[in-house]
mmCIF file of C-alpha atoms and ligand atoms in Angstrom:
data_model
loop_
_atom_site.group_PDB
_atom_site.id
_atom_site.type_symbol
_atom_site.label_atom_id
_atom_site.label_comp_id
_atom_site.label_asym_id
_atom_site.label_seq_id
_atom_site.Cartn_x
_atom_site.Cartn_y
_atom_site.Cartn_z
ATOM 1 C CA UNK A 1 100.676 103.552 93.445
ATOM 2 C CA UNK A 2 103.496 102.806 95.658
ATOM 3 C CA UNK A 3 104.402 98.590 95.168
ATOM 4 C CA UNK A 4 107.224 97.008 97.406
ATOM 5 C CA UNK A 5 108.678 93.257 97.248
ATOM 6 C CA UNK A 6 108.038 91.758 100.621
ATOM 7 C CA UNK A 7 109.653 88.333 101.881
ATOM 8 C CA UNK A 8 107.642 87.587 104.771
ATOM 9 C CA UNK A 9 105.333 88.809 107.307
ATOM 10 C CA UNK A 10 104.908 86.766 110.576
ATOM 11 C CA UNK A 11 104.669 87.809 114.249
ATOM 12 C CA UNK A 12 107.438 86.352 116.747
ATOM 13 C CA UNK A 13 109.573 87.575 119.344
ATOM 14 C CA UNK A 14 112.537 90.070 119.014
ATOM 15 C CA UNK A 15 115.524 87.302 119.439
ATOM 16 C CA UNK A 16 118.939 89.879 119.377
ATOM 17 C CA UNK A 17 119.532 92.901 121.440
ATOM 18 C CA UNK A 18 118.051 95.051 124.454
ATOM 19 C CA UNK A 19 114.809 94.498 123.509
ATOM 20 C CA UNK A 20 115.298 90.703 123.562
ATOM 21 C CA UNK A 21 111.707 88.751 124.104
ATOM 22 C CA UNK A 22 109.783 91.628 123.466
ATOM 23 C CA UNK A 23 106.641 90.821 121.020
ATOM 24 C CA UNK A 24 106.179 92.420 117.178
ATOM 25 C CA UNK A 25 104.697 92.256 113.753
ATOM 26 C CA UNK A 26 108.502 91.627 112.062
ATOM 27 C CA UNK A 27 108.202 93.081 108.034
ATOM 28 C CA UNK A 28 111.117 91.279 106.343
ATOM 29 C CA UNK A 29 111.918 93.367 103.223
ATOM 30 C CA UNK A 30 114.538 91.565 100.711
ATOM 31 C CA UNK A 31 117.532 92.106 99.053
ATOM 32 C CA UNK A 32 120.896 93.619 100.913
ATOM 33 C CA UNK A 33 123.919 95.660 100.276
ATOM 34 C CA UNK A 34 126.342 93.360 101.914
ATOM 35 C CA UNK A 35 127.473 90.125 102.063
ATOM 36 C CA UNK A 36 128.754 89.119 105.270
ATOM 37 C CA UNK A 37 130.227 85.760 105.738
ATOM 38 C CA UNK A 38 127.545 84.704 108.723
ATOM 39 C CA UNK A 39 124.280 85.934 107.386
ATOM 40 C CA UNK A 40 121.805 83.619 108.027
ATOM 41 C CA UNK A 41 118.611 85.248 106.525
ATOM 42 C CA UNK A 42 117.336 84.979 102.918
ATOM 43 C CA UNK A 43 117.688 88.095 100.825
ATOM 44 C CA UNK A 44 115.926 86.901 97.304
ATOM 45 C CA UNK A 45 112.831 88.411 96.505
ATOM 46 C CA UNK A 46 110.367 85.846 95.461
ATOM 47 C CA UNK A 47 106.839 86.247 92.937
ATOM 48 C CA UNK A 48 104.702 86.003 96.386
ATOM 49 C CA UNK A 49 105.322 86.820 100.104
ATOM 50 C CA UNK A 50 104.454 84.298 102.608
ATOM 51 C CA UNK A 51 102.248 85.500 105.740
ATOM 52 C CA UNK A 52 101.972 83.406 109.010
ATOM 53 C CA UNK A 53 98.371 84.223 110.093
ATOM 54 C CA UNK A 54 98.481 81.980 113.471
ATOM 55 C CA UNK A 55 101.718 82.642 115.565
ATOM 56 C CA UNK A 56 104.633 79.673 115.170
ATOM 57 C CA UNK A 57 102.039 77.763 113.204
ATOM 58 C CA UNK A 58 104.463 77.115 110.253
ATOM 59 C CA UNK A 59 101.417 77.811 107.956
ATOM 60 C CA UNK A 60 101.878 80.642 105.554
ATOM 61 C CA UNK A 61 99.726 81.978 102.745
ATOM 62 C CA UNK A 62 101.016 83.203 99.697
ATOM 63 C CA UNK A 63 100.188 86.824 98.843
ATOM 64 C CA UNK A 64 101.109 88.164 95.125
ATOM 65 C CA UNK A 65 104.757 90.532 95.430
ATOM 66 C CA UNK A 66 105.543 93.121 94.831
ATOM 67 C CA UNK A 67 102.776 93.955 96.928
ATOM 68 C CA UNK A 68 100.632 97.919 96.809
ATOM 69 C CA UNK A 69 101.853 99.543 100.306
ATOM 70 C CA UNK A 70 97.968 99.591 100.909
ATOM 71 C CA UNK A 71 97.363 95.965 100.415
ATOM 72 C CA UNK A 72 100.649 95.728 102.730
ATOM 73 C CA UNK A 73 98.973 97.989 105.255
ATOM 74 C CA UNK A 74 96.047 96.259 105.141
ATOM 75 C CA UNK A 75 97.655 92.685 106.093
ATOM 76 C CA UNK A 76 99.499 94.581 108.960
ATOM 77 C CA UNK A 77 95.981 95.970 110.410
ATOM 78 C CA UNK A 78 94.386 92.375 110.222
ATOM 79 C CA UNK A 79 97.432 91.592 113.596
ATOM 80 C CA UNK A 80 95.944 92.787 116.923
ATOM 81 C CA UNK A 81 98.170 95.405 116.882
ATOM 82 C CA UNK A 82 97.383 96.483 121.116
ATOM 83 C CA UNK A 83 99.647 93.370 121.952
ATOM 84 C CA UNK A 84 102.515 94.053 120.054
ATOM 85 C CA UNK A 85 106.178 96.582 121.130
ATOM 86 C CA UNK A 86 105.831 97.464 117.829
ATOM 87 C CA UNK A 87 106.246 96.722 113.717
ATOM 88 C CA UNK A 88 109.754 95.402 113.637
ATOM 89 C CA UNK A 89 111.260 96.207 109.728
ATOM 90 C CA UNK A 90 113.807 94.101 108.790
ATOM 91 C CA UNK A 91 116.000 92.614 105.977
ATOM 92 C CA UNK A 92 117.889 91.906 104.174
ATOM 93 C CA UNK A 93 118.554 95.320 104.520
ATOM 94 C CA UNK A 94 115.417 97.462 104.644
ATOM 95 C CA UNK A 95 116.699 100.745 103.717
ATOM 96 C CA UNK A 96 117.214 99.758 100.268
ATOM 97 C CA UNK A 97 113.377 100.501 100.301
ATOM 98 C CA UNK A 98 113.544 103.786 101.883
ATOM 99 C CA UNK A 99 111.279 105.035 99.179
ATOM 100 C CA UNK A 100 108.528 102.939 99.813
ATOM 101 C CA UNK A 101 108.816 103.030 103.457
ATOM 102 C CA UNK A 102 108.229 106.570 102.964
ATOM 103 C CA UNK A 103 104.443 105.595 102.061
ATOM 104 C CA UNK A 104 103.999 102.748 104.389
ATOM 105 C CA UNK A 105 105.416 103.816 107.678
ATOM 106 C CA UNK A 106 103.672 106.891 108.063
ATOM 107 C CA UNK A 107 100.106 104.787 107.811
ATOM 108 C CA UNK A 108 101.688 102.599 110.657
ATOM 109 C CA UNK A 109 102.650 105.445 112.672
ATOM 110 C CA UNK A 110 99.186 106.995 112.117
ATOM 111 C CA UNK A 111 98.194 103.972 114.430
ATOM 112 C CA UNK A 112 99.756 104.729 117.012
ATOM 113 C CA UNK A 113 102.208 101.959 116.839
ATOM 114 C CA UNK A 114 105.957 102.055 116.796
ATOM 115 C CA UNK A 115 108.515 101.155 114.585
ATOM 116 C CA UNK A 116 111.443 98.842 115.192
ATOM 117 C CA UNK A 117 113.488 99.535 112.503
ATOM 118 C CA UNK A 118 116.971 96.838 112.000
ATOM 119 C CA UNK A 119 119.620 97.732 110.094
ATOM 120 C CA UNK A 120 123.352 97.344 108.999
ATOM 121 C CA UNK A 121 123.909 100.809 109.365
ATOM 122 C CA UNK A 122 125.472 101.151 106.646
ATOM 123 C CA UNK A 123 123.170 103.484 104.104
ATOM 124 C CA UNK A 124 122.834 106.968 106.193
ATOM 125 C CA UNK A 125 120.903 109.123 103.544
ATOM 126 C CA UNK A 126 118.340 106.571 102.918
ATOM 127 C CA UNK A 127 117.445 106.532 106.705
ATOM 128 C CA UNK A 128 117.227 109.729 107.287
ATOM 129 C CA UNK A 129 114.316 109.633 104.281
ATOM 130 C CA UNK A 130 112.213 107.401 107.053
ATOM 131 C CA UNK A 131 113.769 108.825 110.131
ATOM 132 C CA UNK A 132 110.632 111.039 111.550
ATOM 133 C CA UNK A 133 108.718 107.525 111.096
ATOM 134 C CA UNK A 134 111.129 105.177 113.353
ATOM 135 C CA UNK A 135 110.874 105.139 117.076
ATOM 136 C CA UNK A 136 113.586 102.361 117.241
ATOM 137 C CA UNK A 137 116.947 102.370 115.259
ATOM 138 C CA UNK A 138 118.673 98.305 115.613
ATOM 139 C CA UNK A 139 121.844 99.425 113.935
ATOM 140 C CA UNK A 140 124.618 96.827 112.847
ATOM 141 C CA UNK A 141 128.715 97.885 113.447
ATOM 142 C CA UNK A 142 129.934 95.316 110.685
ATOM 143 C CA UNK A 143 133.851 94.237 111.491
ATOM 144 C CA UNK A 144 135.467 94.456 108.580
ATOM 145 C CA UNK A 145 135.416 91.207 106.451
ATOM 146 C CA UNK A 146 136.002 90.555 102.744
ATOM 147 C CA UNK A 147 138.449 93.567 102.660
ATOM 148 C CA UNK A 148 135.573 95.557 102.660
ATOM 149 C CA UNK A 149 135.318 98.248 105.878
ATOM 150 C CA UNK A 150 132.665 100.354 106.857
ATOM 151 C CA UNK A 151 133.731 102.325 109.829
ATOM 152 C CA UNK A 152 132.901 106.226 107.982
ATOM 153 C CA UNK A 153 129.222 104.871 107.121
ATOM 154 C CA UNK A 154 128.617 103.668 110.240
ATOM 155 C CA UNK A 155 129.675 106.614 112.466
ATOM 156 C CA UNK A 156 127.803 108.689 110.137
ATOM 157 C CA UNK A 157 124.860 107.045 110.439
ATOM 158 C CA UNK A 158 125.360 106.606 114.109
ATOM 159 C CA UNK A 159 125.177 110.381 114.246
ATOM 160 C CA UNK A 160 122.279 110.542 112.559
ATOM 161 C CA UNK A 161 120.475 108.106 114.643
ATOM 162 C CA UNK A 162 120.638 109.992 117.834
ATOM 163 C CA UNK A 163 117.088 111.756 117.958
ATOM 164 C CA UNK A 164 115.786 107.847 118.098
ATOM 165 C CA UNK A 165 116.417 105.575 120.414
ATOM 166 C CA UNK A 166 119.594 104.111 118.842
ATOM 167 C CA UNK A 167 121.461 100.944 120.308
ATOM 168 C CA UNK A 168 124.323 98.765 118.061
ATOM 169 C CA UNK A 169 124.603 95.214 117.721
ATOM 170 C CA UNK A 170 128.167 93.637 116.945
ATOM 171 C CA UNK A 171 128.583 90.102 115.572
ATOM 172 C CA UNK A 172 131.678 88.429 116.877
ATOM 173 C CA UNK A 173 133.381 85.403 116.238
ATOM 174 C CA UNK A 174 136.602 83.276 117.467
ATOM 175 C CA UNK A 175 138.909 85.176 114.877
ATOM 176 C CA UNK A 176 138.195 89.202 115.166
ATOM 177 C CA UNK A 177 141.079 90.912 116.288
ATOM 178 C CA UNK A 178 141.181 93.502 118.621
ATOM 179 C CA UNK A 179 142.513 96.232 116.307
ATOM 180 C CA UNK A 180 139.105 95.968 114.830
ATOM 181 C CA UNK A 181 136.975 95.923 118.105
ATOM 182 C CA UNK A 182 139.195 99.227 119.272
ATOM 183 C CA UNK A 183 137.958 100.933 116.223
ATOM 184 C CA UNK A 184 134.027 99.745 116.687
ATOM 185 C CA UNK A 185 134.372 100.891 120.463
ATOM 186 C CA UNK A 186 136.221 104.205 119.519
ATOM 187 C CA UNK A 187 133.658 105.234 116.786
ATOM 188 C CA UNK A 188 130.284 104.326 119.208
ATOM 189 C CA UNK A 189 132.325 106.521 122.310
ATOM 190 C CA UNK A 190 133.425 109.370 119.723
ATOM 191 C CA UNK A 191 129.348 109.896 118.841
ATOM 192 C CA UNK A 192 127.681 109.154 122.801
ATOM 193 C CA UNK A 193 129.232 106.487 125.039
ATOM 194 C CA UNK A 194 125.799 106.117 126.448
ATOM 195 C CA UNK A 195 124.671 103.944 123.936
ATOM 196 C CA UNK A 196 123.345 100.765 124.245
ATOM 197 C CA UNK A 197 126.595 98.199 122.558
ATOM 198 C CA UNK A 198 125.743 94.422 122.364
ATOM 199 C CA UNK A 199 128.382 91.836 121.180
ATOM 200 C CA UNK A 200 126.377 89.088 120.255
ATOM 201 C CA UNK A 201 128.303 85.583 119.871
ATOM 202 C CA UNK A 202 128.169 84.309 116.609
ATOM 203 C CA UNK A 203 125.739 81.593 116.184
ATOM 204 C CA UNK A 204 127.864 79.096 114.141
ATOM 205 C CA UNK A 205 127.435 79.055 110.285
ATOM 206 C CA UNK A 206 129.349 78.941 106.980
ATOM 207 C CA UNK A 207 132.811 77.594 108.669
ATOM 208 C CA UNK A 208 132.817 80.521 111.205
ATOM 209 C CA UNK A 209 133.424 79.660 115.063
ATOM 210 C CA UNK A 210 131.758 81.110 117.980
ATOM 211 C CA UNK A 211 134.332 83.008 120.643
ATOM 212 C CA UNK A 212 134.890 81.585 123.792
ATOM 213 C CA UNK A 213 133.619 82.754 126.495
ATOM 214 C CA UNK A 214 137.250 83.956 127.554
ATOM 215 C CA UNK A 215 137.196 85.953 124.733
ATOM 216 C CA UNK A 216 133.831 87.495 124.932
ATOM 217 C CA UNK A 217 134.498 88.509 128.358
ATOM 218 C CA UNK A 218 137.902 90.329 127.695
ATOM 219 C CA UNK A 219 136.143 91.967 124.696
ATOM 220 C CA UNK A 220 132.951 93.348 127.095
ATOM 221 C CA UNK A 221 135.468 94.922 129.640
ATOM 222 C CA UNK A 222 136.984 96.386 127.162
ATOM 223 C CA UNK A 223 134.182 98.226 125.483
ATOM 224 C CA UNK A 224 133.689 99.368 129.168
ATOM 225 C CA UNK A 225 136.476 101.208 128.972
ATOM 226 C CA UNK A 226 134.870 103.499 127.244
ATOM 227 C CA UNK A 227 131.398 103.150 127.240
ATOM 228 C CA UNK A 228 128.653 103.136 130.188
ATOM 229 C CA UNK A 229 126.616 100.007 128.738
ATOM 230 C CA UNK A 230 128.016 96.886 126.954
ATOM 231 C CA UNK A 231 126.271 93.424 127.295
ATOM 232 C CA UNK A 232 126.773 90.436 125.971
ATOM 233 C CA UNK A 233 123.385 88.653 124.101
ATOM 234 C CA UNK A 234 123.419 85.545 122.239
ATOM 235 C CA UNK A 235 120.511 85.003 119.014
ATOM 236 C CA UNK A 236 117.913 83.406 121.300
ATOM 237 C CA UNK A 237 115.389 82.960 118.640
ATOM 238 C CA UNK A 238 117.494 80.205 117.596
ATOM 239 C CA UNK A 239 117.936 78.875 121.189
ATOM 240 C CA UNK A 240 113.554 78.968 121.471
ATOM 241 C CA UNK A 241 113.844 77.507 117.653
ATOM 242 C CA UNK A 242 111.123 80.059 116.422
ATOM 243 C CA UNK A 243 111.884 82.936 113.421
HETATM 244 S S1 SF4 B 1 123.598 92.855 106.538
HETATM 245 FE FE1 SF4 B 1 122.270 91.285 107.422
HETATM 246 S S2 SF4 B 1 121.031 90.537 105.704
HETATM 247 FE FE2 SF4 B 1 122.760 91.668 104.828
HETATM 248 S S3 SF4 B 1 124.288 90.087 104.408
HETATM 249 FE FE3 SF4 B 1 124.737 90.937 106.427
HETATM 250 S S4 SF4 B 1 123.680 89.595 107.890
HETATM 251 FE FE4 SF4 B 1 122.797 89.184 105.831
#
């Protein structure tokens, strides 16, 4: 029996990227590989999940974790599932439970409903283990922070995201350099300039400033330089105040 730790289930709208107010089931999965100055989601894994029955009610029940992937599947079915985009899968970082996704995602996908996955694109082998599974790949470019980089992981994973519909997210804040948005732009162009490429203004935490909107609009026409579709999206679940 295949058992996975999950954080919380709830059903919201998608608040980053091109797919920005659309409606899903989010899965938030625990722990993560990184530890970027900015992250504003919880990564522990607790002894029971909480699951918001009644949409933006704020009242959860507690279900016992690490939870059987058919108990899991079960909670999902219990959602109408015909008004949803799809099962959005989320962390933490979710590919640190490739393995298990292997068992769930396939039952999901055997109703006919589509998965969001959202990543930092960082951990390419593990997603190609759920890759015939996903319909939509969220994928993180992570400026380098902490002296840590992660430009060779993220263009290979980029590469293997291309079958799926693939589109990257960039956090940026007042003090990126360019040197480091070059490289971000240069890696998405090298693998298909056609891809989707948000920058999405930090949404202030942990000491870290939000650009100006100077800066953000330098940074965009820059991108286009080299690539065919660069927006710029704010968080606006945090604007709407709901998850
Ligand atoms: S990858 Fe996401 S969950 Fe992990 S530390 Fe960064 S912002 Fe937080």
């Amino acid at each position: 029996m295949t058992v996975l730790p999950v954080t919380e289930i709830f059903s919201s709208i998608q608040g980053e990227g091109p797919y920005v107010g659309v409606r899903q089931i989010f899965l938030r999965l625990p722990r993560c590989n990184l530890t970027c100055p900015y992250c504003d989601t919880p990564t522990e894994s607790f002894p029971s999940l909480r699951l918001e029955r009644m949409p933006g009610s704020q009242v959860f029940d507690f279900v016992d974790n690490p939870i059987s992937v058919e108990a899991l599947f079960t909670l999902l079915q219990a959602f109408d599932l015909s008004g949803y985009h799809s099962l959005s899968v989320t962390g933490g970082e979710p590919l640190l439970w490739a393995a298990e996704l292997a068992d769930l995602l396939p039952r999901v996908k055997g109703e006919g409903f589509p998965v969001y996955l959202e990543t930092n694109g960082t951990l390419p082998e593990p997603l190609s283990r759920i890759l015939p599974w996903v319909d939509f790949i969220s994928m993180d470019i992570k400026l380098p922070f902490g002296g840590q980089t992660f430009w060779a992981k993220h263009e290979e994973f980029l590469r293997r995201s291309l079958d799926k519909e693939v589109f990257v997210k960039i956090v940026v804040h007042k003090e990126n350099i360019l040197e480091d948005l070059e490289k971000a732009r240069d890696l998405i162009a090298r693998v298909d300039p056609t891809i989707t490429t948000v920058l999405q203004p930090l949404t202030e935490k942990n000491g870290l400033i939000a650009p100006e909107p100077s800066q953000v609009l330098m940074w965009q026409a820059y991108f286009l330089d080299k690539l065919k579709d660069v927006r710029v999206i704010p968080q606006t679940h945090v604007f709407l105040g709901v998850c």
